[in-house]
CSV table of C-alpha atoms in Angstrom, one decimal:
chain,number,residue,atom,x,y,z
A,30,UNK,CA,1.9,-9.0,-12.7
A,31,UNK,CA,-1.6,-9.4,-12.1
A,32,UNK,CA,-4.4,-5.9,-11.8
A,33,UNK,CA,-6.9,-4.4,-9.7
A,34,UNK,CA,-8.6,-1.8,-10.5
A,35,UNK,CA,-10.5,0.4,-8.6
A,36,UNK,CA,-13.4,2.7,-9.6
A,37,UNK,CA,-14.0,5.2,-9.5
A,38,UNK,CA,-10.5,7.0,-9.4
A,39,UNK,CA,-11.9,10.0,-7.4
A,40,UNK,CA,-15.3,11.4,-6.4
A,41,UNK,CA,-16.7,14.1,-4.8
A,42,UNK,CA,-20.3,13.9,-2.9
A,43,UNK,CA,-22.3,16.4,-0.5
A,44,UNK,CA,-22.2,15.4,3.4
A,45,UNK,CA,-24.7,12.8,4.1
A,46,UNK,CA,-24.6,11.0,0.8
A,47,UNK,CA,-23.2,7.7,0.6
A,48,UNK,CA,-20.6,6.3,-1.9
A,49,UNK,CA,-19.5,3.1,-3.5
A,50,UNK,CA,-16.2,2.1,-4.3
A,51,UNK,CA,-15.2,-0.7,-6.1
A,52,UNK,CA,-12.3,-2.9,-6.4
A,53,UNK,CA,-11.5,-5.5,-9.1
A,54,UNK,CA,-9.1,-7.8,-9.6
A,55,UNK,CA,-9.2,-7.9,-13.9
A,56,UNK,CA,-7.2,-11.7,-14.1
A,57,UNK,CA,-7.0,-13.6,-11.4
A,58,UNK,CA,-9.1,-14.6,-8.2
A,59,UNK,CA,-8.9,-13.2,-5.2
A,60,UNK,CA,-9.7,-14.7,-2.2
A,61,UNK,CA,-8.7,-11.8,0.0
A,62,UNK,CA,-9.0,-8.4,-0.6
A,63,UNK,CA,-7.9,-5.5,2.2
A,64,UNK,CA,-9.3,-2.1,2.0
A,65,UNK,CA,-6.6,0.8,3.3
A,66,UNK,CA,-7.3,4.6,4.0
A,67,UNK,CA,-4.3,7.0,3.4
A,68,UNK,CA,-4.4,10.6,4.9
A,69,UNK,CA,-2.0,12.7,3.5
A,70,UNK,CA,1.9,12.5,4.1
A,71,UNK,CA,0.8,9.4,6.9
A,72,UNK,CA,1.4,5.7,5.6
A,73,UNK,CA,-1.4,3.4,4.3
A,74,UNK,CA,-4.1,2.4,7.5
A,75,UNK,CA,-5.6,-1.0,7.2
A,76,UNK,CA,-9.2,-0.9,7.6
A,77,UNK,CA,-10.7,-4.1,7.2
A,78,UNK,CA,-9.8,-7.9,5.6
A,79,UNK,CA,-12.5,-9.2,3.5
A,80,UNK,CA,-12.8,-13.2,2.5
A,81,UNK,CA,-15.0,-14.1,-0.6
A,82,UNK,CA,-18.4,-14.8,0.9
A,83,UNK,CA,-17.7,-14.3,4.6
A,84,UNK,CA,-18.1,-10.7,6.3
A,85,UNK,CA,-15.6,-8.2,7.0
A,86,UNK,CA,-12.6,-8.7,9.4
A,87,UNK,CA,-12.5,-4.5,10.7
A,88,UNK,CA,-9.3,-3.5,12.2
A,89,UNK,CA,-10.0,-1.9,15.8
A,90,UNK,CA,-11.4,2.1,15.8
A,91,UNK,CA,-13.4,1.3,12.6
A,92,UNK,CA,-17.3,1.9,12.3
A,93,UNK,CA,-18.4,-1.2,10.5
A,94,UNK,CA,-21.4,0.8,10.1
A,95,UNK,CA,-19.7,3.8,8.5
A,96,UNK,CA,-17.6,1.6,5.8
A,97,UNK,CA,-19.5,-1.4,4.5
A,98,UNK,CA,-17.4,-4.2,2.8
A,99,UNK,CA,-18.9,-6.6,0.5
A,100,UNK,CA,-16.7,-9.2,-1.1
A,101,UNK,CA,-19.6,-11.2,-2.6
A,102,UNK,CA,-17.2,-13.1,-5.8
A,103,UNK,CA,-13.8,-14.0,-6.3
A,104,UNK,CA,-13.2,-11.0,-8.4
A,105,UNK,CA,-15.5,-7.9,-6.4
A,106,UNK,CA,-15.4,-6.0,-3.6
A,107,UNK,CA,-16.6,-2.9,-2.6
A,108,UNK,CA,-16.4,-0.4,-0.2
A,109,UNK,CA,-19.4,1.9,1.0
A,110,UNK,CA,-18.6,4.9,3.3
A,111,UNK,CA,-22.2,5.5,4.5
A,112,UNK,CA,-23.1,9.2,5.1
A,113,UNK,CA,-20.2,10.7,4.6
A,114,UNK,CA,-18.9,13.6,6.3
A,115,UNK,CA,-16.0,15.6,5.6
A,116,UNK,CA,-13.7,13.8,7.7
A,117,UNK,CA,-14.2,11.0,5.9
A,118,UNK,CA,-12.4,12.9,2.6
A,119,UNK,CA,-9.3,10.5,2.2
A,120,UNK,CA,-7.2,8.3,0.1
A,121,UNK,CA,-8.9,4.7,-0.2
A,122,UNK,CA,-6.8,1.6,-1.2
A,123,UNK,CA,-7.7,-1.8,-2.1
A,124,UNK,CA,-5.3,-4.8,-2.5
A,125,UNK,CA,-5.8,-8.5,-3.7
A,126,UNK,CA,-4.2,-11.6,-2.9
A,127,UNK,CA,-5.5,-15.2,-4.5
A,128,UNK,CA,-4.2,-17.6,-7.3
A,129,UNK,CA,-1.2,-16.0,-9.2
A,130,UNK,CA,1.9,-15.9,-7.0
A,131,UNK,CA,-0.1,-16.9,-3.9
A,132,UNK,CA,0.7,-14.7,-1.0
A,133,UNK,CA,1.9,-11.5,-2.6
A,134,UNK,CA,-0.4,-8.5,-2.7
A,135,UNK,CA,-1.6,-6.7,-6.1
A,136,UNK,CA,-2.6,-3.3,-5.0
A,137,UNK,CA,-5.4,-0.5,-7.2
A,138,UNK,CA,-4.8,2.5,-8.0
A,139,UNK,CA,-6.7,3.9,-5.3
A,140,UNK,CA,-9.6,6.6,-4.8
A,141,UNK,CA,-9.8,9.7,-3.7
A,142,UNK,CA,-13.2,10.8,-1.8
A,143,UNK,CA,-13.8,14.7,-1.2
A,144,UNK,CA,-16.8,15.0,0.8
A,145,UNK,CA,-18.2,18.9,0.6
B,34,UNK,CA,2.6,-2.7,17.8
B,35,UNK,CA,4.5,-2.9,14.3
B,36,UNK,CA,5.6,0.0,13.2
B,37,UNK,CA,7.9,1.1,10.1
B,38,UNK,CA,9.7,4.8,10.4
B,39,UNK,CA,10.4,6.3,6.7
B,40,UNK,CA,13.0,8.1,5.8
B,41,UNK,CA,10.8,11.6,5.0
B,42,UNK,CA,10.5,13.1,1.4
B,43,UNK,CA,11.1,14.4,-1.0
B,44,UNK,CA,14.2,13.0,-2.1
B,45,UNK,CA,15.9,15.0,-5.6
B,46,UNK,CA,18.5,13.5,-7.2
B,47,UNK,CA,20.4,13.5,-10.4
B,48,UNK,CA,20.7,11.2,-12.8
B,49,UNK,CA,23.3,8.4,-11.9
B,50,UNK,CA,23.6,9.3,-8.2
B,51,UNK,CA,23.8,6.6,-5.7
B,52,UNK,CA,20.1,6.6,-3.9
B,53,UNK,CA,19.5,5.2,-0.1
B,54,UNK,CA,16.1,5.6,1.3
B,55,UNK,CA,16.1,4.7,5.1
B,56,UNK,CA,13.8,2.3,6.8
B,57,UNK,CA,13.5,0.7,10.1
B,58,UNK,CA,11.2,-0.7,11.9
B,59,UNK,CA,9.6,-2.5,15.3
B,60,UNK,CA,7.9,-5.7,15.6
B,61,UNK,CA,7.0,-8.5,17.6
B,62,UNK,CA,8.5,-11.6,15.9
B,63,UNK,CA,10.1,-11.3,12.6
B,64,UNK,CA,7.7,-10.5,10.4
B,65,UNK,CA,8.5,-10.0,6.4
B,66,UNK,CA,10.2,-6.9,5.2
B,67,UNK,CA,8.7,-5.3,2.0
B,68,UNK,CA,9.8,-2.4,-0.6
B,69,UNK,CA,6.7,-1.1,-2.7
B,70,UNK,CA,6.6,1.4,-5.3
B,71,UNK,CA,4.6,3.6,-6.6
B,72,UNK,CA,4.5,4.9,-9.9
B,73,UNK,CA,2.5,8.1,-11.1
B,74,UNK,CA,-1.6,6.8,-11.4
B,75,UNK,CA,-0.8,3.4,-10.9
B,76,UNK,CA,-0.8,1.2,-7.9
B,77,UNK,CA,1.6,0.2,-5.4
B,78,UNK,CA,3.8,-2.6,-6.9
B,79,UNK,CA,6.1,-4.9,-5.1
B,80,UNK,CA,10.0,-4.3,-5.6
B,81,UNK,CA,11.4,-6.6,-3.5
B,82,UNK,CA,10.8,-8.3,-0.1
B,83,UNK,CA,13.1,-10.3,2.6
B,84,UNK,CA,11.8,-12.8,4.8
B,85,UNK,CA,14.1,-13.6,6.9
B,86,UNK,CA,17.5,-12.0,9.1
B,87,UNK,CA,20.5,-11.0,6.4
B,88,UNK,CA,18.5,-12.0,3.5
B,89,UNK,CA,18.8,-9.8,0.9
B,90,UNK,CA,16.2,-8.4,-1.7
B,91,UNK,CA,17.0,-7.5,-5.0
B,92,UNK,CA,15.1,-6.0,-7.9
B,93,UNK,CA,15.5,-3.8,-11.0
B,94,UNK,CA,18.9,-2.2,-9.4
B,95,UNK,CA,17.8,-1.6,-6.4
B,96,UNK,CA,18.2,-3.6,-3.4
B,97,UNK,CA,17.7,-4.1,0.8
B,98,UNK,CA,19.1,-6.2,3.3
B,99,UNK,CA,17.0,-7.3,6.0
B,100,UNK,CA,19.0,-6.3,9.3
B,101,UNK,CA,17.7,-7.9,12.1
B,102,UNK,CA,20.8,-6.5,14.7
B,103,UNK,CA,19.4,-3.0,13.6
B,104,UNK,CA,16.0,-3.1,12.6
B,105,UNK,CA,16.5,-1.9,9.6
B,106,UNK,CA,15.7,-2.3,5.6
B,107,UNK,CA,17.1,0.5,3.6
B,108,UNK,CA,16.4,0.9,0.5
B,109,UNK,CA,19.6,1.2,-1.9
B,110,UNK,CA,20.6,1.8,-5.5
B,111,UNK,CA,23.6,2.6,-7.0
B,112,UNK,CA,22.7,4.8,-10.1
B,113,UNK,CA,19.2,5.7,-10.6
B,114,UNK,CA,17.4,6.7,-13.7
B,115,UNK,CA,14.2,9.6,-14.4
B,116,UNK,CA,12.4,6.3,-14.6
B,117,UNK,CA,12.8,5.6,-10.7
B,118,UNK,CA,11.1,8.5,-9.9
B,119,UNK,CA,7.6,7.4,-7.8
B,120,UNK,CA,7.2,7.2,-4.0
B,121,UNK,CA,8.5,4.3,-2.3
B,122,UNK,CA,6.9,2.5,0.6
B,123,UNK,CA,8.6,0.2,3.6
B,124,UNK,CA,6.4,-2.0,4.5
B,125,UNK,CA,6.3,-4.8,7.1
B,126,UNK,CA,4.4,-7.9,7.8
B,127,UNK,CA,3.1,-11.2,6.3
B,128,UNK,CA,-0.5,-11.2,4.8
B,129,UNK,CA,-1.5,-8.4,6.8
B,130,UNK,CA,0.9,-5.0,5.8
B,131,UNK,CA,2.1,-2.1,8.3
B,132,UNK,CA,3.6,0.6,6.3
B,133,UNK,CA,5.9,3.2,6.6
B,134,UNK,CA,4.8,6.7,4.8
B,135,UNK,CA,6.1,6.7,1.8
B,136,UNK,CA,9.2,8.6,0.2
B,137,UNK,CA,8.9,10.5,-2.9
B,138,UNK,CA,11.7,10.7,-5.1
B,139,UNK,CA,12.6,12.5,-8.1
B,140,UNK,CA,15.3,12.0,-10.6
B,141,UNK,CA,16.5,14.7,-12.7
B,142,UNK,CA,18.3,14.6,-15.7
Protein backbone atom coordinates (compact mmCIF):
# COMPACT_ATOMS: atom_id res chain seq x y z
CA UNK A 1 0.00 0.00 0.00
CA UNK A 2 1.01 3.46 -0.34
CA UNK A 3 3.10 5.57 3.01
CA UNK A 4 2.89 8.67 4.92
CA UNK A 5 5.17 9.53 7.13
CA UNK A 6 5.07 11.86 9.66
CA UNK A 7 7.90 13.67 11.48
CA UNK A 8 8.77 14.00 13.83
CA UNK A 9 7.49 10.81 15.72
CA UNK A 10 7.30 12.61 19.12
CA UNK A 11 8.47 16.01 20.60
CA UNK A 12 8.55 17.68 23.57
CA UNK A 13 8.61 21.72 23.85
CA UNK A 14 8.28 24.37 26.84
CA UNK A 15 4.73 26.17 26.98
CA UNK A 16 4.66 28.99 24.55
CA UNK A 17 6.81 27.58 21.89
CA UNK A 18 5.47 26.57 18.73
CA UNK A 19 5.91 23.20 16.83
CA UNK A 20 5.88 21.86 13.37
CA UNK A 21 4.67 18.73 12.24
CA UNK A 22 4.95 17.29 9.14
CA UNK A 23 3.19 14.78 7.01
CA UNK A 24 4.36 13.08 3.85
CA UNK A 25 2.96 10.98 1.61
CA UNK A 26 6.58 9.02 0.30
CA UNK A 27 4.79 7.58 -3.37
CA UNK A 28 1.89 8.94 -4.42
CA UNK A 29 -0.01 12.32 -4.48
CA UNK A 30 -2.21 13.41 -2.33
CA UNK A 31 -4.81 15.70 -2.97
CA UNK A 32 -6.29 15.60 0.53
CA UNK A 33 -4.77 15.21 3.61
CA UNK A 34 -6.80 15.23 7.21
CA UNK A 35 -5.04 16.09 10.31
CA UNK A 36 -6.61 14.04 13.59
CA UNK A 37 -5.86 14.59 17.39
CA UNK A 38 -6.21 11.39 19.67
CA UNK A 39 -6.36 11.87 23.49
CA UNK A 40 -5.81 8.86 25.21
CA UNK A 41 -8.29 5.73 25.42
CA UNK A 42 -10.94 8.39 23.18
CA UNK A 43 -11.13 7.67 19.25
CA UNK A 44 -9.24 9.67 16.61
CA UNK A 45 -10.98 13.64 16.42
CA UNK A 46 -10.87 15.18 13.03
CA UNK A 47 -9.38 18.52 13.12
CA UNK A 48 -9.26 19.94 9.81
CA UNK A 49 -9.41 18.80 5.78
CA UNK A 50 -6.69 20.27 3.81
CA UNK A 51 -6.77 20.53 -0.29
CA UNK A 52 -3.34 21.04 -2.09
CA UNK A 53 -3.13 24.84 -2.56
CA UNK A 54 -6.40 25.88 -0.93
CA UNK A 55 -6.70 26.68 2.91
CA UNK A 56 -7.85 24.55 5.64
CA UNK A 57 -11.41 23.18 5.96
CA UNK A 58 -11.42 23.27 10.40
CA UNK A 59 -13.90 21.00 11.93
CA UNK A 60 -16.12 23.16 14.46
CA UNK A 61 -14.41 23.98 18.19
CA UNK A 62 -11.03 24.28 16.43
CA UNK A 63 -8.75 27.51 16.78
CA UNK A 64 -7.53 27.98 13.24
CA UNK A 65 -5.18 30.23 14.93
CA UNK A 66 -3.88 27.59 17.39
CA UNK A 67 -3.20 24.70 14.65
CA UNK A 68 -2.07 26.12 11.27
CA UNK A 69 -2.33 23.74 8.21
CA UNK A 70 -0.39 24.22 5.23
CA UNK A 71 -0.80 21.82 2.33
CA UNK A 72 1.33 23.82 -0.13
CA UNK A 73 2.32 20.43 -2.71
CA UNK A 74 0.83 17.31 -3.66
CA UNK A 75 3.12 15.51 -1.34
CA UNK A 76 3.40 18.05 2.15
CA UNK A 77 1.53 19.11 4.72
CA UNK A 78 2.05 20.37 7.94
CA UNK A 79 0.69 21.09 10.99
CA UNK A 80 1.77 24.02 13.47
CA UNK A 81 0.24 24.14 17.01
CA UNK A 82 1.14 27.78 17.77
CA UNK A 83 2.07 28.47 21.52
CA UNK A 84 1.44 25.50 22.87
CA UNK A 85 0.24 24.85 26.17
CA UNK A 86 -0.06 21.83 27.99
CA UNK A 87 -3.46 20.97 27.01
CA UNK A 88 -2.39 20.86 23.77
CA UNK A 89 -0.01 17.57 24.71
CA UNK A 90 -1.80 14.85 22.45
CA UNK A 91 -1.67 12.25 19.88
CA UNK A 92 -1.57 13.96 16.28
CA UNK A 93 -2.58 11.97 13.12
CA UNK A 94 -2.34 12.65 9.57
CA UNK A 95 -3.92 10.75 6.66
CA UNK A 96 -3.64 10.98 2.75
CA UNK A 97 -5.92 10.26 0.06
CA UNK A 98 -4.95 11.02 -3.86
CA UNK A 99 -3.96 8.81 -6.95
CA UNK A 100 -3.33 5.14 -5.79
CA UNK A 101 -6.63 3.45 -5.02
CA UNK A 102 -8.58 6.71 -5.09
CA UNK A 103 -10.72 7.16 -2.14
CA UNK A 104 -9.12 5.05 0.49
CA UNK A 105 -7.11 6.69 3.27
CA UNK A 106 -3.21 5.95 3.95
CA UNK A 107 -2.77 7.07 7.52
CA UNK A 108 1.15 8.11 9.37
CA UNK A 109 2.35 6.91 12.11
CA UNK A 110 1.39 9.73 14.09
CA UNK A 111 3.10 12.20 16.69
CA UNK A 112 3.16 12.60 19.98
CA UNK A 113 3.51 16.38 21.46
CA UNK A 114 4.30 16.74 25.33
CA UNK A 115 4.18 20.33 26.04
CA UNK A 116 6.02 21.04 29.71
CA UNK B 1 -24.11 13.19 14.77
CA UNK B 2 -22.15 9.92 13.62
CA UNK B 3 -21.00 8.13 16.12
CA UNK B 4 -19.26 4.50 16.49
CA UNK B 5 -19.30 2.72 20.08
CA UNK B 6 -16.17 0.19 20.50
CA UNK B 7 -16.18 -2.68 22.09
CA UNK B 8 -13.54 -1.55 25.13
CA UNK B 9 -10.01 -3.12 25.61
CA UNK B 10 -7.97 -4.90 26.17
CA UNK B 11 -8.90 -7.93 24.64
CA UNK B 12 -6.26 -11.36 25.57
CA UNK B 13 -6.54 -14.24 23.81
CA UNK B 14 -4.78 -17.38 22.99
CA UNK B 15 -3.59 -18.57 20.10
CA UNK B 16 -6.34 -20.15 17.79
CA UNK B 17 -9.31 -18.71 19.76
CA UNK B 18 -12.25 -17.43 17.88
CA UNK B 19 -11.98 -13.34 18.22
CA UNK B 20 -15.21 -10.84 17.97
CA UNK B 21 -14.63 -7.34 18.54
CA UNK B 22 -18.05 -5.44 18.82
CA UNK B 23 -19.02 -2.30 16.93
CA UNK B 24 -22.02 -0.37 16.28
CA UNK B 25 -22.78 2.62 15.33
CA UNK B 26 -25.38 5.84 14.57
CA UNK B 27 -25.63 7.78 11.52
CA UNK B 28 -27.60 9.81 9.36
CA UNK B 29 -27.81 8.02 5.94
CA UNK B 30 -25.72 5.08 5.34
CA UNK B 31 -22.53 5.99 5.43
CA UNK B 32 -19.42 3.36 4.73
CA UNK B 33 -18.39 1.06 7.52
CA UNK B 34 -14.60 0.69 8.01
CA UNK B 35 -12.17 -1.84 10.15
CA UNK B 36 -8.55 -0.32 10.60
CA UNK B 37 -5.72 -1.64 12.26
CA UNK B 38 -3.00 -0.72 13.89
CA UNK B 39 0.11 -2.32 14.19
CA UNK B 40 2.94 -1.47 16.86
CA UNK B 41 4.82 2.04 15.41
CA UNK B 42 3.09 1.96 12.24
CA UNK B 43 0.02 3.61 11.04
CA UNK B 44 -3.52 2.81 10.93
CA UNK B 45 -4.05 0.45 7.90
CA UNK B 46 -7.30 -0.44 6.24
CA UNK B 47 -8.62 -4.20 6.91
CA UNK B 48 -11.63 -4.25 5.37
CA UNK B 49 -14.65 -1.87 4.61
CA UNK B 50 -18.57 -2.42 3.59
CA UNK B 51 -20.44 0.06 1.80
CA UNK B 52 -23.49 -0.95 1.75
CA UNK B 53 -26.53 -3.08 4.02
CA UNK B 54 -25.52 -7.00 4.31
CA UNK B 55 -22.36 -6.56 2.40
CA UNK B 56 -19.73 -8.25 3.87
CA UNK B 57 -15.96 -7.31 4.30
CA UNK B 58 -13.33 -9.75 4.23
CA UNK B 59 -9.62 -9.55 4.80
CA UNK B 60 -6.66 -11.58 6.04
CA UNK B 61 -9.17 -14.01 8.16
CA UNK B 62 -10.93 -11.68 9.53
CA UNK B 63 -14.20 -10.43 8.57
CA UNK B 64 -17.62 -7.92 9.24
CA UNK B 65 -20.95 -7.78 7.96
CA UNK B 66 -22.41 -4.57 7.62
CA UNK B 67 -25.94 -4.80 9.61
CA UNK B 68 -28.05 -2.17 8.78
CA UNK B 69 -31.37 -3.83 10.99
CA UNK B 70 -28.73 -3.46 14.01
CA UNK B 71 -26.35 -0.95 13.46
CA UNK B 72 -23.73 -2.94 13.82
CA UNK B 73 -20.18 -4.08 12.19
CA UNK B 74 -18.40 -6.51 14.40
CA UNK B 75 -15.41 -7.47 13.83
CA UNK B 76 -14.87 -11.42 13.58
CA UNK B 77 -12.11 -14.02 13.15
CA UNK B 78 -12.16 -17.40 13.66
CA UNK B 79 -8.57 -18.38 14.81
CA UNK B 80 -6.13 -15.63 15.43
CA UNK B 81 -2.42 -15.64 15.39
CA UNK B 82 0.46 -13.45 17.82
CA UNK B 83 0.63 -11.60 14.59
CA UNK B 84 -2.98 -10.08 15.05
CA UNK B 85 -2.10 -8.47 17.93
CA UNK B 86 -2.46 -4.38 17.36
CA UNK B 87 -5.45 -2.15 18.23
CA UNK B 88 -8.32 -2.25 16.02
CA UNK B 89 -10.43 0.78 15.06
CA UNK B 90 -14.35 0.89 13.77
CA UNK B 91 -14.68 3.54 11.84
CA UNK B 92 -17.56 5.11 9.82
CA UNK B 93 -18.06 7.46 6.99
CA UNK B 94 -17.05 8.18 3.42
CA UNK B 95 -14.10 10.59 2.83
CA UNK B 96 -14.50 12.17 5.99
CA UNK B 97 -13.91 9.26 9.12
CA UNK B 98 -15.74 9.07 12.59
CA UNK B 99 -14.07 6.55 14.71
CA UNK B 100 -14.79 4.36 17.37
CA UNK B 101 -11.82 4.21 20.16
CA UNK B 102 -9.93 1.61 19.37
CA UNK B 103 -9.55 -2.07 20.88
CA UNK B 104 -6.32 -3.49 21.81
CA UNK B 105 -5.84 -6.98 21.50
CA UNK B 106 -3.25 -9.39 22.32
CA UNK B 107 -2.62 -12.91 21.30
CA UNK B 108 -0.73 -15.15 23.36
CA UNK B 109 0.90 -18.14 22.46
Amino acid sequence: GAVVSQHPSWVICKSGTSVKIECRSLDFQATTMFWYRQFPKQSLMLMATSNEGSKATYEQGVEKDKFLINHASLTLSTLTVTSAHPEDSSFYICSASGTINTGELFFGEGSRLTVL
Amino acid sequence: GDSVTQMEGPVTLSEEAFLTINCTYTATGYPSLFWYVQYPGEGLQLLLKATKADDKGSNKGFEATYRKETTSFHLEKGSVQVSDSAVYFCALGDEKLTFGTGTRLTIIP
